[in-house]
Structures are given as structure tokens and as C-alpha cells.
Short mmCIF file of C-alpha atoms (C1' of nucleotides) in Angstrom, two decimals:
data_model
loop_
_atom_site.label_atom_id
_atom_site.label_comp_id
_atom_site.label_asym_id
_atom_site.label_seq_id
_atom_site.Cartn_x
_atom_site.Cartn_y
_atom_site.Cartn_z
CA UNK A 1 -88.79 138.50 44.60
CA UNK A 2 -87.52 134.99 45.03
CA UNK A 3 -90.00 132.23 44.30
CA UNK A 4 -91.21 130.05 47.15
CA UNK A 5 -89.29 127.22 45.61
CA UNK A 6 -86.01 129.08 46.06
CA UNK A 7 -86.89 130.15 49.58
CA UNK A 8 -87.85 126.59 50.52
CA UNK A 9 -84.60 125.31 49.03
CA UNK A 10 -82.53 127.72 51.10
CA UNK A 11 -84.45 126.87 54.25
CA UNK A 12 -83.97 123.15 53.66
CA UNK A 13 -80.24 123.59 53.08
CA UNK A 14 -79.78 125.71 56.19
CA UNK A 15 -81.74 123.12 58.14
CA UNK A 16 -79.43 120.35 56.97
CA UNK A 17 -76.37 122.45 57.75
CA UNK A 18 -77.72 123.08 61.24
CA UNK A 19 -78.36 119.38 61.81
CA UNK A 20 -74.74 118.39 61.15
CA UNK A 21 -75.80 114.74 61.31
CA UNK A 22 -74.14 112.23 59.05
CA UNK A 23 -77.36 110.22 58.98
CA UNK A 24 -79.80 111.15 56.20
CA UNK A 25 -82.78 113.26 57.21
CA UNK A 26 -86.20 112.31 55.86
CA UNK A 27 -88.11 114.66 53.60
CA UNK A 28 -91.10 114.70 55.92
CA UNK A 29 -88.97 115.69 58.86
CA UNK A 30 -87.56 118.69 56.98
CA UNK A 31 -90.98 119.55 55.60
CA UNK A 32 -92.57 119.58 59.01
CA UNK A 33 -89.80 121.50 60.72
CA UNK A 34 -89.48 124.14 57.99
CA UNK A 35 -93.21 124.29 57.18
CA UNK A 36 -92.82 123.34 53.55
CA UNK A 37 -95.48 121.31 51.69
CA UNK A 38 -94.13 117.78 51.68
CA UNK A 39 -94.60 116.90 48.00
CA UNK A 40 -93.27 120.25 46.87
CA UNK A 41 -90.16 119.83 48.97
CA UNK A 42 -89.65 116.40 47.43
CA UNK A 43 -89.17 117.97 44.01
CA UNK A 44 -86.92 120.69 45.39
CA UNK A 45 -84.59 118.26 47.14
CA UNK A 46 -84.35 116.24 43.96
CA UNK A 47 -83.17 119.36 42.12
CA UNK A 48 -80.60 120.12 44.82
CA UNK A 49 -79.40 116.55 44.56
CA UNK A 50 -79.08 116.71 40.78
CA UNK A 51 -77.11 119.92 41.23
CA UNK A 52 -74.61 118.10 43.45
CA UNK A 53 -75.31 119.91 46.72
CA UNK A 54 -77.17 117.06 48.36
CA UNK A 55 -77.07 113.33 48.21
CA UNK A 56 -79.71 110.84 49.24
CA UNK A 57 -80.25 107.33 50.44
CA UNK A 58 -83.31 105.46 49.22
CA UNK A 59 -85.57 103.03 51.00
CA UNK A 60 -86.30 102.62 54.67
CA UNK A 61 -84.06 104.87 56.83
CA UNK A 62 -83.41 106.82 53.64
CA UNK A 63 -83.28 110.58 53.39
CA UNK A 64 -81.15 113.53 52.34
CA UNK A 65 -77.83 114.89 53.53
CA UNK A 66 -75.34 117.57 52.50
CA UNK A 67 -72.81 116.37 49.97
CA UNK A 68 -70.60 119.44 50.13
CA UNK A 69 -69.50 121.13 53.31
CA UNK A 70 -71.59 124.09 54.58
CA UNK A 71 -68.90 126.58 53.69
CA UNK A 72 -68.81 125.34 50.12
CA UNK A 73 -72.49 125.93 49.42
CA UNK A 74 -73.49 129.53 48.85
CA UNK A 75 -76.76 131.27 48.16
CA UNK A 76 -75.69 132.52 44.74
CA UNK A 77 -75.58 128.93 43.49
CA UNK A 78 -78.97 128.14 44.92
CA UNK A 79 -80.62 131.24 43.48
CA UNK A 80 -79.11 130.54 40.06
CA UNK A 81 -80.34 126.97 40.17
CA UNK A 82 -83.97 127.91 40.77
CA UNK A 83 -84.31 131.44 39.41
CA UNK A 84 -81.84 131.45 36.58
CA UNK A 85 -79.88 134.69 36.45
CA UNK A 86 -79.23 136.81 39.52
CA UNK A 87 -79.00 139.93 37.35
CA UNK A 88 -82.04 142.15 36.94
CA UNK A 89 -81.42 142.57 33.21
CA UNK A 90 -80.46 139.73 30.84
CA UNK A 91 -77.73 141.88 29.28
CA UNK A 92 -75.72 142.02 32.53
CA UNK A 93 -76.07 138.35 33.45
CA UNK A 94 -72.93 136.25 33.20
CA UNK A 95 -74.12 132.68 33.12
CA UNK A 96 -77.48 133.53 31.55
CA UNK A 97 -76.45 136.43 29.34
CA UNK A 98 -78.90 137.50 26.67
CA UNK A 99 -79.06 140.66 24.61
CA UNK A 100 -82.00 143.01 25.34
CA UNK A 101 -83.94 142.89 22.07
CA UNK A 102 -85.00 146.51 22.26
CA UNK A 103 -81.49 147.79 23.01
CA UNK A 104 -79.75 149.89 20.39
CA UNK A 105 -76.16 149.85 21.62
CA UNK A 106 -75.30 147.74 24.61
CA UNK A 107 -71.75 149.10 24.86
CA UNK A 108 -72.87 152.63 25.68
CA UNK A 109 -76.09 151.94 27.59
CA UNK A 110 -76.33 153.88 30.85
CA UNK A 111 -79.15 151.70 32.13
CA UNK A 112 -77.08 148.60 31.58
CA UNK A 113 -74.21 150.27 33.43
CA UNK A 114 -76.40 150.80 36.51
CA UNK A 115 -77.67 147.24 36.57
CA UNK A 116 -74.19 145.84 36.00
CA UNK A 117 -73.12 147.50 39.25
CA UNK A 118 -76.16 146.10 41.04
CA UNK A 119 -75.49 142.64 39.70
CA UNK A 120 -71.83 142.65 40.73
CA UNK A 121 -72.59 143.79 44.24
CA UNK A 122 -75.42 141.29 44.66
CA UNK A 123 -73.42 138.34 43.36
CA UNK A 124 -70.59 139.25 45.71
CA UNK A 125 -72.84 139.31 48.72
CA UNK A 126 -74.63 136.10 47.80
CA UNK A 127 -71.38 134.28 47.15
CA UNK A 128 -70.17 135.22 50.61
CA UNK A 129 -73.42 133.98 52.08
CA UNK A 130 -72.50 130.33 52.57
CA UNK A 131 -74.51 128.02 54.78
CA UNK A 132 -71.79 128.39 57.43
CA UNK A 133 -72.03 132.14 57.18
CA UNK A 134 -75.79 132.02 57.61
CA UNK A 135 -75.50 129.87 60.74
CA UNK A 136 -72.95 132.33 62.08
CA UNK A 137 -75.34 135.20 61.41
CA UNK A 138 -78.05 133.33 63.28
CA UNK A 139 -75.82 132.91 66.31
CA UNK A 140 -74.97 136.60 66.27
CA UNK A 141 -78.62 137.58 66.00
CA UNK A 142 -79.54 135.25 68.85
CA UNK A 143 -76.84 136.73 71.07
CA UNK A 144 -77.95 140.25 70.23
CA UNK A 145 -81.54 139.53 71.06
CA UNK A 146 -80.55 137.76 74.30
CA UNK A 147 -78.47 140.74 75.41
CA UNK A 148 -81.34 143.09 74.76
CA UNK A 149 -83.66 141.26 77.23
CA UNK B 1 -85.38 139.84 36.35
CA UNK B 2 -87.21 143.05 35.64
CA UNK B 3 -90.38 142.72 33.58
CA UNK B 4 -90.41 144.21 30.10
CA UNK B 5 -92.85 146.78 31.39
CA UNK B 6 -90.27 148.10 33.85
CA UNK B 7 -87.51 148.05 31.27
CA UNK B 8 -89.69 149.89 28.76
CA UNK B 9 -90.62 152.46 31.41
CA UNK B 10 -86.98 153.16 32.20
CA UNK B 11 -86.10 153.46 28.53
CA UNK B 12 -88.95 155.87 27.91
CA UNK B 13 -87.94 158.03 30.88
CA UNK B 14 -84.29 158.15 29.83
CA UNK B 15 -85.43 159.04 26.34
CA UNK B 16 -87.48 161.98 27.63
CA UNK B 17 -84.60 163.12 29.83
CA UNK B 18 -82.28 163.00 26.82
CA UNK B 19 -84.71 165.04 24.71
CA UNK B 20 -84.75 167.95 27.13
CA UNK B 21 -87.53 169.50 25.08
CA UNK B 22 -90.30 171.44 26.78
CA UNK B 23 -92.69 170.37 24.05
CA UNK B 24 -94.56 167.09 24.68
CA UNK B 25 -93.29 164.04 22.81
CA UNK B 26 -95.82 161.75 21.19
CA UNK B 27 -96.20 158.15 22.31
CA UNK B 28 -95.54 156.84 18.81
CA UNK B 29 -92.30 158.77 18.55
CA UNK B 30 -91.02 157.25 21.79
CA UNK B 31 -92.31 153.82 20.80
CA UNK B 32 -90.52 153.89 17.48
CA UNK B 33 -87.26 155.27 18.81
CA UNK B 34 -87.09 152.90 21.79
CA UNK B 35 -88.57 149.90 19.97
CA UNK B 36 -91.48 149.46 22.34
CA UNK B 37 -94.90 148.16 21.17
CA UNK B 38 -97.00 151.29 20.81
CA UNK B 39 -100.14 150.21 22.70
CA UNK B 40 -98.13 148.68 25.50
CA UNK B 41 -96.15 151.87 25.93
CA UNK B 42 -99.39 153.80 26.11
CA UNK B 43 -100.39 151.97 29.28
CA UNK B 44 -96.91 152.37 30.75
CA UNK B 45 -96.81 156.13 30.22
CA UNK B 46 -100.21 156.41 31.83
CA UNK B 47 -98.87 154.67 34.93
CA UNK B 48 -95.83 156.97 35.02
CA UNK B 49 -98.16 159.92 34.71
CA UNK B 50 -100.41 158.72 37.55
CA UNK B 51 -97.27 158.28 39.64
CA UNK B 52 -96.39 161.94 39.11
CA UNK B 53 -93.21 161.48 37.09
CA UNK B 54 -94.69 162.52 33.77
CA UNK B 55 -97.41 164.84 32.63
CA UNK B 56 -99.25 164.89 29.34
CA UNK B 57 -101.10 167.10 26.95
CA UNK B 58 -104.09 165.69 25.13
CA UNK B 59 -105.27 166.23 21.59
CA UNK B 60 -103.40 167.25 18.49
CA UNK B 61 -99.78 168.22 19.30
CA UNK B 62 -100.28 166.32 22.57
CA UNK B 63 -97.77 164.00 24.14
CA UNK B 64 -95.77 163.30 27.27
CA UNK B 65 -93.07 165.25 29.09
CA UNK B 66 -91.13 164.96 32.33
CA UNK B 67 -92.89 166.59 35.26
CA UNK B 68 -89.97 166.31 37.67
CA UNK B 69 -86.41 167.19 36.82
CA UNK B 70 -84.10 164.36 35.65
CA UNK B 71 -82.13 164.40 38.88
CA UNK B 72 -85.29 163.95 40.91
CA UNK B 73 -86.40 160.77 39.19
CA UNK B 74 -84.51 157.64 40.20
CA UNK B 75 -84.68 154.00 39.16
CA UNK B 76 -85.70 152.80 42.62
CA UNK B 77 -89.02 154.63 42.26
CA UNK B 78 -89.62 153.23 38.81
CA UNK B 79 -88.84 149.67 39.82
CA UNK B 80 -91.11 149.94 42.86
CA UNK B 81 -93.92 151.29 40.73
CA UNK B 82 -93.92 148.36 38.32
CA UNK B 83 -92.38 145.49 40.25
CA UNK B 84 -93.52 146.22 43.77
CA UNK B 85 -90.74 145.57 46.26
CA UNK B 86 -87.07 145.82 45.35
CA UNK B 87 -86.21 143.29 48.07
CA UNK B 88 -85.80 139.62 47.16
CA UNK B 89 -87.73 138.51 50.25
CA UNK B 90 -90.98 140.09 51.46
CA UNK B 91 -89.69 140.12 55.03
CA UNK B 92 -86.91 142.62 54.19
CA UNK B 93 -89.01 144.95 52.05
CA UNK B 94 -89.74 148.36 53.50
CA UNK B 95 -92.66 149.70 51.52
CA UNK B 96 -94.05 146.27 50.70
CA UNK B 97 -93.14 144.40 53.88
CA UNK B 98 -94.82 141.08 54.49
CA UNK B 99 -93.97 138.30 56.88
CA UNK B 100 -92.68 135.05 55.34
CA UNK B 101 -95.44 132.61 56.25
CA UNK B 102 -93.09 129.70 56.73
CA UNK B 103 -90.68 131.65 58.94
CA UNK B 104 -90.39 130.67 62.59
CA UNK B 105 -88.58 133.68 64.04
CA UNK B 106 -87.87 136.61 61.82
CA UNK B 107 -85.72 138.39 64.43
CA UNK B 108 -83.04 135.72 64.41
CA UNK B 109 -83.24 134.54 60.79
CA UNK B 110 -79.82 134.34 59.13
CA UNK B 111 -81.35 134.12 55.67
CA UNK B 112 -83.29 137.32 56.26
CA UNK B 113 -80.08 138.93 57.46
CA UNK B 114 -78.35 138.16 54.15
CA UNK B 115 -81.19 139.48 52.05
CA UNK B 116 -81.54 142.59 54.17
CA UNK B 117 -77.94 143.46 53.26
CA UNK B 118 -78.66 142.82 49.60
CA UNK B 119 -81.77 144.95 49.69
CA UNK B 120 -80.03 147.87 51.37
CA UNK B 121 -77.18 147.88 48.93
CA UNK B 122 -79.49 147.58 45.92
CA UNK B 123 -81.83 150.34 47.06
CA UNK B 124 -78.84 152.59 47.62
CA UNK B 125 -77.51 152.03 44.15
CA UNK B 126 -80.88 152.43 42.48
CA UNK B 127 -81.65 155.62 44.39
CA UNK B 128 -78.39 157.12 43.17
CA UNK B 129 -79.27 156.09 39.64
CA UNK B 130 -81.27 159.16 38.61
CA UNK B 131 -82.06 159.95 35.01
CA UNK B 132 -79.29 162.57 35.09
CA UNK B 133 -76.88 160.02 36.44
CA UNK B 134 -77.78 157.59 33.67
CA UNK B 135 -77.19 160.22 30.99
CA UNK B 136 -73.85 160.99 32.61
CA UNK B 137 -72.94 157.31 32.52
CA UNK B 138 -73.85 157.21 28.83
CA UNK B 139 -71.54 160.11 28.10
CA UNK B 140 -68.70 158.43 29.97
CA UNK B 141 -69.25 155.16 28.13
CA UNK B 142 -69.32 156.95 24.78
CA UNK B 143 -66.05 158.72 25.54
CA UNK B 144 -64.43 155.49 26.64
CA UNK B 145 -65.44 153.69 23.47
CA UNK B 146 -64.31 156.65 21.32
CA UNK B 147 -60.86 156.65 22.96
CA UNK B 148 -60.46 152.97 22.35
CA UNK B 149 -60.81 153.29 18.56
"C1'" DT C 1 -117.27 174.25 12.84
"C1'" DA C 2 -115.42 170.14 10.87
"C1'" DT C 3 -111.44 167.30 10.87
"C1'" DA C 4 -107.34 165.01 12.07
"C1'" DA C 5 -104.39 163.69 15.52
"C1'" DT C 6 -103.63 162.72 19.77
"C1'" DT C 7 -104.21 160.86 24.79
"C1'" DC C 8 -107.37 158.27 27.91
"C1'" DC C 9 -109.68 154.22 29.55
"C1'" DT C 10 -111.53 149.52 29.92
"C1'" DA C 11 -111.66 144.93 28.49
"C1'" DT C 12 -109.75 140.89 26.56
"C1'" DT C 13 -106.45 137.36 25.22
"C1'" DG C 14 -102.83 133.78 24.73
"C1'" DG C 15 -99.16 132.05 26.82
"C1'" DA C 16 -95.98 131.24 30.45
"C1'" DT C 17 -94.96 130.54 35.15
"C1'" DT C 18 -95.87 129.31 39.94
"C1'" DA C 19 -97.10 126.43 43.59
"C1'" DA C 20 -98.60 122.85 44.35
"C1'" DT C 21 -100.94 117.73 44.18
"C1'" DA C 22 -101.55 112.78 42.59
"C1'" DG C 23 -100.18 108.28 41.90
"C1'" DG C 24 -97.36 104.87 41.59
"C1'" DA C 25 -92.51 102.68 40.54
"C1'" DA C 26 -88.11 101.61 42.58
"C1'" DT C 27 -85.30 100.82 46.47
"C1'" DT C 28 -83.91 99.26 50.95
"C1'" DA C 29 -83.79 97.91 56.12
"C1'" DA C 30 -85.52 94.84 59.14
"C1'" DT D 1 -92.30 89.81 52.92
"C1'" DT D 2 -93.42 94.20 54.58
"C1'" DA D 3 -93.10 98.90 55.68
"C1'" DA D 4 -90.97 103.02 54.78
"C1'" DT D 5 -88.73 105.71 52.07
"C1'" DT D 6 -86.96 108.21 47.67
"C1'" DC D 7 -87.72 108.70 42.61
"C1'" DC D 8 -90.24 110.14 38.61
"C1'" DT D 9 -93.90 111.81 35.51
"C1'" DA D 10 -98.18 114.03 34.82
"C1'" DT D 11 -101.66 117.19 35.98
"C1'" DT D 12 -103.93 121.30 37.79
"C1'" DA D 13 -105.68 125.83 39.36
"C1'" DA D 14 -104.36 130.27 39.84
"C1'" DT D 15 -101.78 134.09 38.78
"C1'" DC D 16 -98.99 137.07 36.09
"C1'" DC D 17 -97.00 138.82 31.72
"C1'" DA D 18 -97.00 141.03 27.33
"C1'" DA D 19 -99.60 142.66 24.30
"C1'" DT D 20 -103.84 143.96 21.55
"C1'" DA D 21 -108.56 146.01 20.53
"C1'" DG D 22 -111.77 149.50 20.25
"C1'" DG D 23 -113.54 153.49 21.03
"C1'" DA D 24 -114.33 157.90 24.06
"C1'" DA D 25 -112.50 162.37 25.14
"C1'" DT D 26 -109.69 166.19 24.04
"C1'" DT D 27 -107.43 169.71 21.34
"C1'" DA D 28 -105.05 172.39 17.43
"C1'" DT D 29 -105.89 174.08 13.16
"C1'" DA D 30 -107.76 174.64 8.38
#
DNA sequence: TATAATTCCTATTGGATTAATAGGAATTAA
DNA sequence: TTAATTCCTATTAATCCAATAGGAATTATA
């Protein structure tokens, strides 16, 4: 399961992508709209800023805005930032690789082989899930549900 | 990431599948071979037994053995038993479904749509990963590494 | 029947992580 | 100068993780 922090981060990013405004959006506006505890969101946005996805303006009329374009920010990056590895086992992670201490021979481990496949597939899907892609999905879902009624 | 408990459980199950012996295997033998803390493994095997994957014999010459056949036990079951949902968001879990409290409209959520795809693909792969399949993968990996040298 | 070896069961523990909250410093527009 | 904002550090309560402790119950066998 993703932590709330990660979920909140994704929601905040999608919100900013949806806004499309050049003007910075205030933390409290995002917090209210996305139902995220204000102070918690503050810390999350700071992390996203330090990671180069967002930028901010301080002081009165300050706030946050996307630094990269919505098709350059993907969910894989965001998950890695807050959760660490995407892989389910450390021995199949790329960026956060670590040997399993209890493992006898990594090269011929069938368990590792399974979770390597899972990792590759997941990373692929999450890399394709850019903010633009998510907005597109939303539009499709909205059309589908409109048709149905 | 999977917890150590889940990893240990999978290792113990694969070990028992590899053994193929009808006679029960003692906890301490599995613990030693798979490098799992003995007492911790005890609790894990109990859980696997209560879940119907293993059975045990008590007393002297007691131990654990597979109750189901190795192609009837898959990793999806094991992960669900120890981790709960396989899904990365509660709102796309099947067995452990829960609404995301902060979500405004689940039906048209693009984020949910992404993680539903990830869940489906992961569950598929983990269901296909039976103990038999894992042993088969091991054999393939061993052949590959033998050829190379 | 006594004994040794095993599983079964409950409780406890230290440490890490999660999800927040608190308070105030720094910055900036008006 | 003031009001509104972001920035930054510290703290907290609750939960979960990984493991350990101790002994009861069970069973083969000498």
C-alpha cells in the first residue's frame, strides 16, 4: 500500500496539472480542495519542490506551481521519492537495490525471478502514467459515465 | 516492499515444495536452511497452517508439510495472507477494498484508474507464480548459468 | 511409563515508521 | 508597516515490524 503521503502528493500534483494556471496556488487552497491536512501538505510540497517537480513563490500571493510540464512528471518518480523502491523485494530494485540477507544465491532464485517480472511491469505502467495521462484518463472516465446515464 | 514475514513465508513454502518429502520437516531444519530466525518462523508456519496451505504433526518426529500440491499454492495467496491487499491503493483492492477517504469521486478518478491497471497486472503475475512455477524458474536459471560457464 | 523432542499458544519488547501538529523564522506584495 | 504566505525544525501519539520468551500440549520411543 502507498502511504498517505504519497497519495496526497499525487493528488496535489494532479490538482496543479488540472489548474494549468501560471499563477502559484496556495497550499491552503490545494489542501482544502483535495482534503489534505494543511500542515502535512506543506511538508509534502516542500519535498516535491526539492525534487524539482514544483517551484514556489514566497510571501503574500505566494504558492506552488508545476516546474516541469505535466507530461514530464510521472507517477514512478513520485512513488520513488516518497516510498523508496517500487520493487516488492530489495534484490530486484534498480535505484534502491539491496541484497536479501537471507538469500543463498541471487542468480538462481526463482522467487526473485517472479518479483523481477512484477517490478518491470509495474515500473513500465507507472512511467507511462504521467500527469497528462491521468487527466486524459479522467476525461475518458467522465465521458463513459455520462454516456451511461 | 514485502515484509520479512512474507518473504520468510515464501522461502519456507518453496523449501517444502523442493523437498517433496511426505515426512514432516522440522521447523529448525527449515529455519537453518533458509536462514530464518527459528521462533519467528514458528509463528509464520502456524499462520500458513491456519490458512490451509500447510499441515503439521506434533510431538517427536513432528514437523510441517505441504497440504496442497505445489501447483495449487500461489504467491498471491501468500502475499494477501501476510500483507493484506496486493493493490497499492485501498480503492482498487478486491478482497480488502476500502474507499479512499480523501477521494471526491471514485468513479472518475484517473489515479485510481492507473493503480487498478497495476493491481490487475500484479495479481495476474502472482497468481501464475505457483510453487511449481517457481521451482521451474529455478531450474531454468540454473541451466542458464551453467551454460554461461 | 518416563523422557526427549517437537509443535502450539500467548505475551512482551525495542525500534522504526507513519501521519500528523506546533511554533516561529523568513519572505514578499501592497 | 502589515498581512499573508512559504520555509524549517522539533515533537508526538499511534501503529506496525521483527523478533524473543516461556511454557503447555502432544507424541515417538527406550
